[in-house]
Coordinates of C-alpha atoms in Angstrom, one line a residue:
M1 CA 260.2 -86.5 -118.8
K2 CA 259.5 -84.0 -116.0
K3 CA 256.1 -83.9 -114.4
T4 CA 255.5 -80.4 -115.7
A5 CA 256.1 -81.5 -119.3
L6 CA 253.8 -84.6 -118.8
F7 CA 251.1 -82.3 -117.4
A8 CA 251.4 -80.0 -120.4
L9 CA 251.2 -82.9 -122.8
F10 CA 248.1 -84.1 -120.9
L11 CA 246.5 -80.7 -121.2
A12 CA 247.3 -80.5 -124.9
L13 CA 245.8 -83.9 -125.6
S14 CA 242.8 -83.2 -123.5
G15 CA 242.3 -79.9 -125.3
A16 CA 242.4 -81.6 -128.7
T17 CA 239.8 -84.1 -127.5
L18 CA 237.5 -81.4 -126.2
A19 CA 237.9 -79.5 -129.4
Q20 CA 236.8 -82.5 -131.4
K21 CA 233.8 -83.0 -129.2
K22 CA 232.8 -79.3 -129.4
D23 CA 232.9 -79.4 -133.2
K24 CA 229.2 -79.8 -133.9
R25 CA 229.4 -79.7 -137.7
P26 CA 227.6 -82.7 -139.2
N27 CA 229.3 -85.7 -140.7
I28 CA 228.5 -85.9 -144.4
I29 CA 228.0 -89.1 -146.4
L30 CA 227.5 -88.9 -150.2
I31 CA 226.4 -92.2 -151.7
M32 CA 226.2 -92.4 -155.5
A33 CA 224.9 -95.5 -157.3
D34 CA 226.3 -96.5 -160.7
D35 CA 223.7 -96.5 -163.6
L36 CA 220.7 -96.7 -161.2
G37 CA 217.6 -95.5 -163.0
Y38 CA 215.2 -92.7 -161.8
G39 CA 212.5 -95.3 -161.2
D40 CA 214.6 -98.1 -159.6
L41 CA 213.7 -97.2 -156.0
G42 CA 210.4 -97.8 -154.2
A43 CA 210.4 -94.1 -153.2
Y44 CA 210.3 -93.2 -156.9
G45 CA 207.6 -95.7 -157.9
Q46 CA 209.5 -99.1 -158.3
K47 CA 207.1 -101.9 -157.8
I48 CA 209.2 -105.0 -158.2
I49 CA 212.6 -104.5 -156.6
E50 CA 212.8 -104.1 -152.8
T51 CA 214.7 -101.0 -151.6
K52 CA 213.4 -100.7 -148.0
H53 CA 216.4 -98.8 -146.6
L54 CA 216.5 -96.1 -149.2
D55 CA 212.8 -95.8 -149.1
A56 CA 213.0 -95.3 -145.3
L57 CA 215.6 -92.5 -145.8
A58 CA 213.3 -90.8 -148.3
K59 CA 210.4 -91.1 -145.8
E60 CA 212.5 -89.7 -143.0
G61 CA 214.1 -87.0 -145.1
I62 CA 213.5 -85.1 -148.4
R63 CA 212.9 -86.6 -151.8
F64 CA 213.9 -84.4 -154.8
D65 CA 211.7 -85.0 -157.8
N66 CA 213.4 -82.6 -160.2
F67 CA 217.2 -83.2 -159.7
Y68 CA 219.7 -84.1 -162.5
A69 CA 223.0 -85.8 -162.8
G70 CA 226.1 -84.1 -164.3
T71 CA 225.4 -85.8 -167.6
S72 CA 224.3 -89.2 -169.0
V73 CA 227.6 -91.1 -168.6
C74 CA 230.1 -91.9 -165.9
A75 CA 233.3 -89.8 -165.9
P76 CA 231.9 -86.4 -166.9
S77 CA 229.0 -86.8 -164.5
R78 CA 231.4 -87.5 -161.7
S79 CA 233.5 -84.6 -162.7
A80 CA 230.5 -82.3 -162.5
L81 CA 229.7 -83.6 -159.1
M82 CA 233.3 -83.2 -157.8
T83 CA 234.0 -79.8 -159.3
G84 CA 230.6 -78.1 -159.0
Q85 CA 230.6 -77.3 -162.7
H86 CA 228.3 -78.4 -165.5
T87 CA 229.7 -80.3 -168.5
G88 CA 230.3 -77.1 -170.5
H89 CA 232.8 -76.0 -167.8
T90 CA 234.0 -79.1 -165.9
P91 CA 237.3 -80.4 -167.3
I92 CA 236.3 -84.0 -167.9
R93 CA 233.8 -84.0 -170.8
G94 CA 233.7 -87.7 -171.7
N95 CA 234.9 -91.2 -170.9
K96 CA 238.5 -90.8 -172.2
E97 CA 240.3 -94.0 -171.5
I98 CA 244.0 -94.2 -170.9
E99 CA 245.9 -97.5 -171.2
P100 CA 246.7 -99.7 -169.4
E101 CA 244.4 -98.5 -166.7
G102 CA 242.6 -95.2 -166.0
Q103 CA 240.8 -92.2 -167.4
Q104 CA 241.8 -88.6 -168.2
P105 CA 242.9 -87.1 -164.9
L106 CA 241.7 -83.9 -163.3
A107 CA 244.4 -81.3 -163.5
D108 CA 246.4 -80.0 -160.5
S109 CA 244.6 -76.6 -160.6
V110 CA 241.1 -78.2 -160.4
Q111 CA 239.3 -77.7 -157.0
T112 CA 237.0 -80.5 -155.7
M113 CA 234.5 -80.8 -152.9
G114 CA 236.9 -83.2 -151.2
M115 CA 239.6 -80.6 -151.1
L116 CA 237.2 -78.0 -149.7
L117 CA 236.0 -80.2 -146.9
Q118 CA 239.5 -81.5 -146.2
Q119 CA 240.8 -77.9 -145.9
A120 CA 237.8 -77.2 -143.5
G121 CA 239.1 -79.9 -141.1
Y122 CA 237.0 -82.8 -142.2
A123 CA 238.4 -86.3 -142.4
T124 CA 237.8 -87.5 -145.9
G125 CA 237.5 -90.9 -147.5
A126 CA 236.3 -92.3 -150.9
F127 CA 235.3 -95.9 -151.4
G128 CA 234.1 -97.3 -154.7
K129 CA 234.7 -96.2 -158.3
W130 CA 236.8 -93.1 -159.0
G131 CA 237.4 -92.7 -162.7
L132 CA 238.9 -89.2 -162.6
G133 CA 242.7 -89.9 -162.7
M134 CA 245.2 -92.6 -162.1
V135 CA 247.1 -93.1 -158.8
D136 CA 250.2 -91.4 -160.0
T137 CA 248.5 -88.3 -161.4
Y138 CA 247.1 -85.0 -160.0
G139 CA 243.7 -86.5 -160.6
S140 CA 244.0 -89.3 -158.1
P141 CA 241.7 -89.4 -155.1
N142 CA 244.6 -88.7 -152.7
Q143 CA 245.5 -85.6 -154.7
K144 CA 241.9 -84.4 -154.9
G145 CA 241.0 -84.2 -151.2
F146 CA 240.6 -87.7 -150.0
E147 CA 242.9 -89.0 -147.3
E148 CA 241.8 -92.6 -147.9
F149 CA 240.6 -94.3 -151.1
Y150 CA 239.8 -97.9 -151.6
G151 CA 238.2 -99.4 -154.7
Y152 CA 238.4 -99.2 -158.5
N153 CA 240.6 -96.3 -159.7
C154 CA 239.6 -97.1 -163.3
Q155 CA 236.0 -97.3 -164.4
R156 CA 236.9 -99.8 -167.2
Q157 CA 238.2 -102.2 -164.5
S158 CA 234.8 -101.9 -162.7
H159 CA 233.1 -103.8 -165.5
R160 CA 234.2 -106.8 -163.5
Y161 CA 232.8 -107.5 -160.1
Y162 CA 235.6 -110.1 -159.5
P163 CA 238.5 -108.0 -160.7
T164 CA 242.2 -108.8 -160.6
H165 CA 242.9 -106.0 -158.1
L166 CA 241.6 -102.9 -156.3
W167 CA 243.6 -99.9 -155.0
H168 CA 244.1 -98.8 -151.5
N169 CA 245.5 -95.3 -151.9
K170 CA 248.6 -95.9 -154.0
E171 CA 248.8 -99.6 -153.2
R172 CA 247.6 -102.2 -155.7
I173 CA 245.7 -104.9 -153.8
H174 CA 245.9 -108.2 -155.6
L175 CA 242.7 -110.2 -155.1
E176 CA 243.6 -113.8 -154.7
G177 CA 241.3 -116.3 -156.4
N178 CA 240.1 -113.8 -159.1
G179 CA 242.6 -113.0 -161.9
L180 CA 239.7 -112.9 -164.5
L181 CA 239.8 -116.7 -164.3
A182 CA 237.3 -117.3 -161.5
K183 CA 234.9 -115.6 -159.1
G184 CA 236.8 -115.5 -155.8
Q185 CA 236.4 -112.2 -154.0
Y186 CA 233.4 -110.0 -154.7
A187 CA 234.6 -106.4 -154.9
P188 CA 231.5 -104.6 -153.5
A189 CA 231.8 -106.7 -150.3
L190 CA 235.4 -105.7 -149.9
I191 CA 234.7 -102.0 -150.5
Q192 CA 231.8 -102.1 -148.1
E193 CA 234.1 -103.4 -145.3
K194 CA 236.5 -100.5 -145.8
T195 CA 233.6 -98.0 -145.9
L196 CA 232.3 -99.1 -142.5
A197 CA 235.8 -99.2 -141.1
F198 CA 236.3 -95.5 -142.2
I199 CA 233.2 -94.5 -140.1
E200 CA 234.5 -96.4 -137.1
D201 CA 238.0 -94.9 -137.5
N202 CA 236.7 -91.3 -137.7
K203 CA 233.8 -91.4 -135.2
D204 CA 235.4 -88.7 -133.0
Q205 CA 235.7 -86.0 -135.7
P206 CA 233.6 -84.6 -138.5
F207 CA 234.1 -86.7 -141.6
F208 CA 233.1 -86.6 -145.3
L209 CA 232.5 -90.0 -146.7
Y210 CA 232.1 -90.4 -150.5
V211 CA 230.7 -93.8 -151.6
P212 CA 230.6 -94.1 -155.4
T213 CA 229.4 -97.7 -155.3
V214 CA 229.7 -99.7 -158.5
L215 CA 226.3 -101.3 -158.0
P216 CA 224.2 -101.9 -160.1
H217 CA 226.5 -101.2 -163.1
A218 CA 227.0 -104.0 -165.6
E219 CA 228.3 -106.7 -165.5
L220 CA 225.3 -108.4 -163.9
S221 CA 227.0 -110.5 -161.2
G222 CA 226.9 -111.4 -157.6
P223 CA 227.0 -114.2 -155.0
D224 CA 224.2 -116.7 -154.9
D225 CA 223.1 -115.5 -151.5
E226 CA 219.9 -114.2 -150.0
F227 CA 219.6 -111.3 -152.3
F228 CA 219.7 -113.5 -155.4
E229 CA 217.5 -116.1 -153.8
Q230 CA 214.8 -113.4 -153.2
Y231 CA 214.3 -113.0 -157.0
T232 CA 215.7 -116.2 -158.6
N233 CA 212.4 -117.8 -159.5
K234 CA 210.3 -114.6 -159.7
F235 CA 210.6 -113.7 -163.4
E236 CA 210.6 -115.2 -166.8
E237 CA 214.2 -115.0 -167.9
K238 CA 216.3 -115.0 -171.1
A239 CA 219.9 -115.9 -170.6
H240 CA 222.6 -113.4 -171.7
K241 CA 225.7 -114.7 -173.4
G242 CA 228.8 -112.6 -172.6
N243 CA 232.5 -112.6 -172.1
D244 CA 233.0 -115.2 -169.3
Y245 CA 235.7 -115.5 -166.7
G246 CA 238.5 -117.8 -167.9
P247 CA 241.5 -117.8 -170.2
N248 CA 239.8 -115.6 -172.9
A249 CA 238.3 -113.0 -170.5
T250 CA 238.9 -109.4 -171.1
I251 CA 238.8 -106.6 -168.6
P252 CA 236.0 -104.5 -170.0
G253 CA 233.8 -107.5 -170.9
Y254 CA 230.5 -108.5 -169.2
A255 CA 230.1 -112.1 -168.1
S256 CA 227.2 -114.4 -169.2
V257 CA 224.3 -114.4 -166.8
A258 CA 221.6 -117.1 -166.7
K259 CA 219.0 -114.9 -165.0
P260 CA 219.6 -111.3 -165.8
R261 CA 216.4 -109.9 -164.3
A262 CA 216.9 -111.7 -161.0
T263 CA 220.5 -110.7 -160.9
Y264 CA 219.8 -107.0 -161.6
A265 CA 217.1 -106.9 -159.0
S266 CA 219.4 -108.6 -156.4
M267 CA 222.2 -106.0 -157.2
V268 CA 219.8 -103.1 -156.5
S269 CA 218.6 -104.7 -153.3
R270 CA 222.2 -105.5 -152.3
M271 CA 223.1 -101.8 -152.8
D272 CA 220.1 -100.8 -150.7
A273 CA 221.2 -103.2 -147.9
Q274 CA 224.7 -101.7 -147.9
V275 CA 223.1 -98.3 -147.4
G276 CA 221.2 -99.9 -144.5
Q277 CA 224.5 -101.1 -143.1
I278 CA 225.9 -97.6 -143.2
V279 CA 222.9 -96.2 -141.3
A280 CA 223.2 -99.1 -138.8
K281 CA 226.8 -98.3 -138.2
L282 CA 226.0 -94.6 -137.6
K283 CA 223.3 -95.7 -135.0
E284 CA 225.7 -98.1 -133.3
L285 CA 228.3 -95.3 -132.9
D286 CA 225.6 -92.7 -131.9
L287 CA 226.4 -90.6 -135.0
L288 CA 223.1 -90.7 -136.9
E289 CA 221.8 -87.6 -135.0
N290 CA 224.6 -85.5 -136.5
T291 CA 225.1 -87.0 -140.0
L292 CA 223.8 -85.7 -143.3
I293 CA 223.3 -88.5 -145.9
I294 CA 222.8 -87.9 -149.6
F295 CA 221.9 -90.6 -152.1
T296 CA 221.8 -90.3 -155.8
S297 CA 222.9 -92.0 -159.1
D298 CA 225.5 -90.9 -161.7
N299 CA 223.2 -91.2 -164.7
G300 CA 220.2 -93.1 -166.1
A301 CA 219.5 -96.8 -166.3
H302 CA 221.9 -98.9 -168.4
R303 CA 221.1 -101.6 -170.9
E304 CA 224.4 -103.5 -170.9
G305 CA 225.2 -107.1 -169.9
G306 CA 221.7 -108.3 -170.2
A307 CA 220.0 -105.6 -168.2
D308 CA 216.3 -105.0 -169.0
P309 CA 215.3 -101.5 -167.8
D310 CA 212.0 -101.6 -169.6
F311 CA 210.9 -104.6 -167.6
F312 CA 211.6 -102.9 -164.3
N313 CA 210.4 -99.4 -165.5
S314 CA 213.9 -98.3 -164.4
S315 CA 213.5 -94.9 -166.1
G316 CA 210.3 -94.3 -164.1
G317 CA 208.2 -93.8 -167.3
L318 CA 210.6 -91.2 -168.6
R319 CA 212.1 -91.3 -172.1
G320 CA 215.7 -92.5 -172.5
Y321 CA 218.5 -94.4 -170.8
K322 CA 222.2 -93.9 -170.0
R323 CA 223.9 -91.9 -172.7
D324 CA 220.7 -90.1 -173.7
L325 CA 220.0 -86.4 -172.8
Y326 CA 216.3 -87.2 -172.5
E327 CA 215.0 -87.2 -169.0
G328 CA 215.6 -90.9 -168.5
G329 CA 219.3 -90.4 -169.1
V330 CA 220.0 -87.5 -166.8
K331 CA 217.2 -87.3 -164.2
T332 CA 218.3 -89.0 -161.0
P333 CA 216.9 -90.1 -157.7
F334 CA 218.1 -87.6 -155.1
I335 CA 217.4 -88.2 -151.4
V336 CA 218.7 -86.2 -148.4
F337 CA 218.4 -87.3 -144.8
W338 CA 219.4 -85.0 -141.9
K339 CA 217.7 -85.8 -138.7
G340 CA 216.3 -82.8 -136.8
K341 CA 217.1 -80.5 -139.7
I342 CA 215.0 -81.8 -142.6
A343 CA 211.2 -82.3 -142.0
P344 CA 210.4 -86.0 -142.5
G345 CA 208.4 -86.9 -145.5
T346 CA 209.3 -83.8 -147.5
T347 CA 209.3 -83.7 -151.3
S348 CA 210.8 -80.9 -153.4
D349 CA 210.4 -79.8 -157.0
Y350 CA 213.6 -77.7 -156.7
L351 CA 215.3 -77.7 -160.1
G352 CA 218.8 -78.7 -159.3
A353 CA 221.8 -80.7 -160.6
F354 CA 225.1 -82.3 -159.5
W355 CA 226.9 -78.9 -159.6
D356 CA 224.7 -77.7 -156.7
V357 CA 226.1 -80.3 -154.3
M358 CA 229.6 -78.8 -153.9
P359 CA 228.3 -75.3 -152.7
T360 CA 225.7 -76.9 -150.6
L361 CA 228.2 -79.1 -148.7
A362 CA 230.6 -76.3 -148.4
E363 CA 228.0 -74.2 -146.6
I364 CA 227.0 -77.0 -144.3
A365 CA 230.6 -77.7 -143.5
Q366 CA 231.4 -74.0 -143.0
A367 CA 234.1 -74.4 -145.6
D368 CA 235.4 -71.8 -148.1
K369 CA 233.1 -71.1 -151.0
P370 CA 234.0 -72.9 -154.3
R371 CA 236.3 -70.8 -156.5
N372 CA 234.5 -71.6 -159.8
T373 CA 231.0 -73.2 -159.6
D374 CA 227.9 -73.2 -161.7
G375 CA 226.0 -74.5 -158.6
L376 CA 223.6 -73.0 -156.1
S377 CA 223.4 -74.0 -152.4
F378 CA 220.1 -75.7 -151.8
V379 CA 220.5 -75.5 -148.0
P380 CA 217.4 -73.3 -147.8
T381 CA 215.3 -76.1 -149.4
L382 CA 216.7 -78.6 -147.0
L383 CA 215.8 -76.5 -144.0
G384 CA 212.3 -75.6 -145.3
N385 CA 213.1 -72.0 -146.2
V386 CA 211.9 -72.4 -149.8
K387 CA 211.2 -68.6 -150.2
K388 CA 214.9 -68.0 -149.6
Q389 CA 216.1 -70.6 -152.2
K390 CA 217.9 -69.1 -155.2
K391 CA 216.9 -70.6 -158.6
H392 CA 218.7 -71.5 -161.7
D393 CA 218.1 -69.6 -164.9
H394 CA 219.0 -72.8 -166.8
L395 CA 220.7 -76.2 -166.6
Y396 CA 223.1 -77.4 -169.3
W397 CA 224.5 -80.8 -170.4
E398 CA 226.9 -82.1 -173.0
F399 CA 227.5 -85.7 -174.3
H400 CA 230.4 -86.2 -176.6
E401 CA 229.7 -89.7 -178.1
D402 CA 227.2 -90.7 -180.8
G403 CA 227.8 -87.6 -182.9
G404 CA 227.6 -85.2 -179.9
R405 CA 224.6 -84.0 -178.0
Q406 CA 223.8 -80.8 -176.0
A407 CA 220.7 -80.0 -173.9
V408 CA 219.5 -77.1 -171.9
R409 CA 216.5 -76.7 -169.6
K410 CA 215.0 -73.3 -168.9
G411 CA 211.9 -73.5 -166.7
D412 CA 209.5 -75.9 -168.2
W413 CA 211.2 -75.9 -171.6
K414 CA 214.0 -78.3 -172.7
L415 CA 216.0 -78.1 -175.9
I416 CA 218.1 -81.1 -177.1
L417 CA 220.5 -80.9 -180.0
Q418 CA 221.4 -84.2 -181.7
K419 CA 224.3 -84.8 -184.0
V420 CA 226.1 -81.6 -182.9
K421 CA 229.4 -82.7 -184.4
S422 CA 227.9 -82.8 -187.9
G423 CA 227.7 -79.0 -188.0
N424 CA 224.0 -79.3 -188.7
P425 CA 222.4 -80.2 -185.3
I426 CA 218.9 -81.6 -185.1
P427 CA 216.8 -79.7 -182.5
E428 CA 214.2 -81.3 -180.3
L429 CA 212.1 -79.0 -178.1
F430 CA 209.8 -80.2 -175.3
N431 CA 207.6 -78.6 -172.7
L432 CA 208.2 -80.8 -169.7
K433 CA 205.2 -79.5 -167.8
Q434 CA 202.8 -80.6 -170.5
D435 CA 204.9 -83.5 -171.9
P436 CA 207.2 -85.0 -169.2
K437 CA 207.8 -88.1 -171.3
E438 CA 209.2 -85.9 -174.1
E439 CA 206.9 -87.5 -176.8
R440 CA 206.1 -84.3 -178.7
N441 CA 208.9 -82.5 -180.5
L442 CA 207.8 -78.8 -180.8
A443 CA 210.9 -77.5 -182.5
A444 CA 209.5 -77.3 -186.0
S445 CA 206.3 -75.5 -184.9
N446 CA 208.1 -73.2 -182.4
P447 CA 211.3 -71.9 -183.9
K448 CA 211.2 -68.8 -181.8
K449 CA 211.2 -70.8 -178.5
V450 CA 214.2 -72.9 -179.9
E451 CA 216.1 -69.7 -180.4
E452 CA 215.2 -68.4 -176.9
T453 CA 216.1 -71.6 -175.2
A454 CA 219.4 -72.2 -177.1

């Protein structure tokens, strides 16, 4: 090659490097826990389980006290997050299982936040549980804006923490020593390794990292390490008998657990420690100053596999759990850290939901606005410009199991319709300002307000 050509190549490469360094848009990390209750973090009142890393993020950033998940169960809640649409509009409305592995996929025409940020020049990766389309469909992570995916494609598979396999993009990764026969390789640890590697691999360009961790979803399981030892003799326990690893194990089952309370607490603390590892990696690479971190949960606390949310006050004193449209089923912890942009120790009563995340991240990343969204950007709230913050007229949720449920919140009023599929739904009306625990149904005494809210 001639010297002039070499020099031109050098200039081109140098220019690319300089362009990357000049791109000051923040890295974005969105971490979503699985079935973590509103009250499971110290920052939201938890007294028993240690969550020091997330509590620190809340102390150094903003804690939202009035934020909601997409709905009260996994797949549609994740669909609402990814598409910026509530469950009356988002295409995935329930946990629709497809055999032998997967859930109803997002269609080719559906736009996701991953696609928006990828098109805006962000490196994109997702590590954890997907649940929005199999690897050979338009709903796969690689088709929906994520250059790299590692984890569970299928949420049914994620009932097991020692699964037969995980997926790395389209490659099925066999996990030696598991096979539903024994506890060999712990999936959350494997996923965390890939998560940290993605940060390392993309440290020289803006990246969007989506971490839909499976913790602390049932089954209740984990290594007998320092996290378990922290709680092993702390509580009175009642053993849970489940579907154990071995010749008769089934994929969606939950294994037996001798100490369910200690195990659940250890899983929450393990998840918290993994968040701490992500923050430590950012510090190590000198990226923390220019990284926005969001933490939330996909729905309310679960009661499967021996879990005891009442013991831990996992719903934070609110009524309901996963699958309910009461506050305990849909209200979620929501923490945002952005050093130098968000005033430390801020709390917000902004009334928001998962469909707000997509327009917010698009604005921060200087990406195109979403084509179809029910969301509002809450960037003004993050930056302390509360007077400029647009507000929702209402929030809406659907749940398609147990006879069907619908709920709408307008201001302080919340209407829930039970048994919708019966054709004769049962209304429940609550004033959340006066009755945050939803203990007094005012529907019968206030039919006019039911009609106004519906």
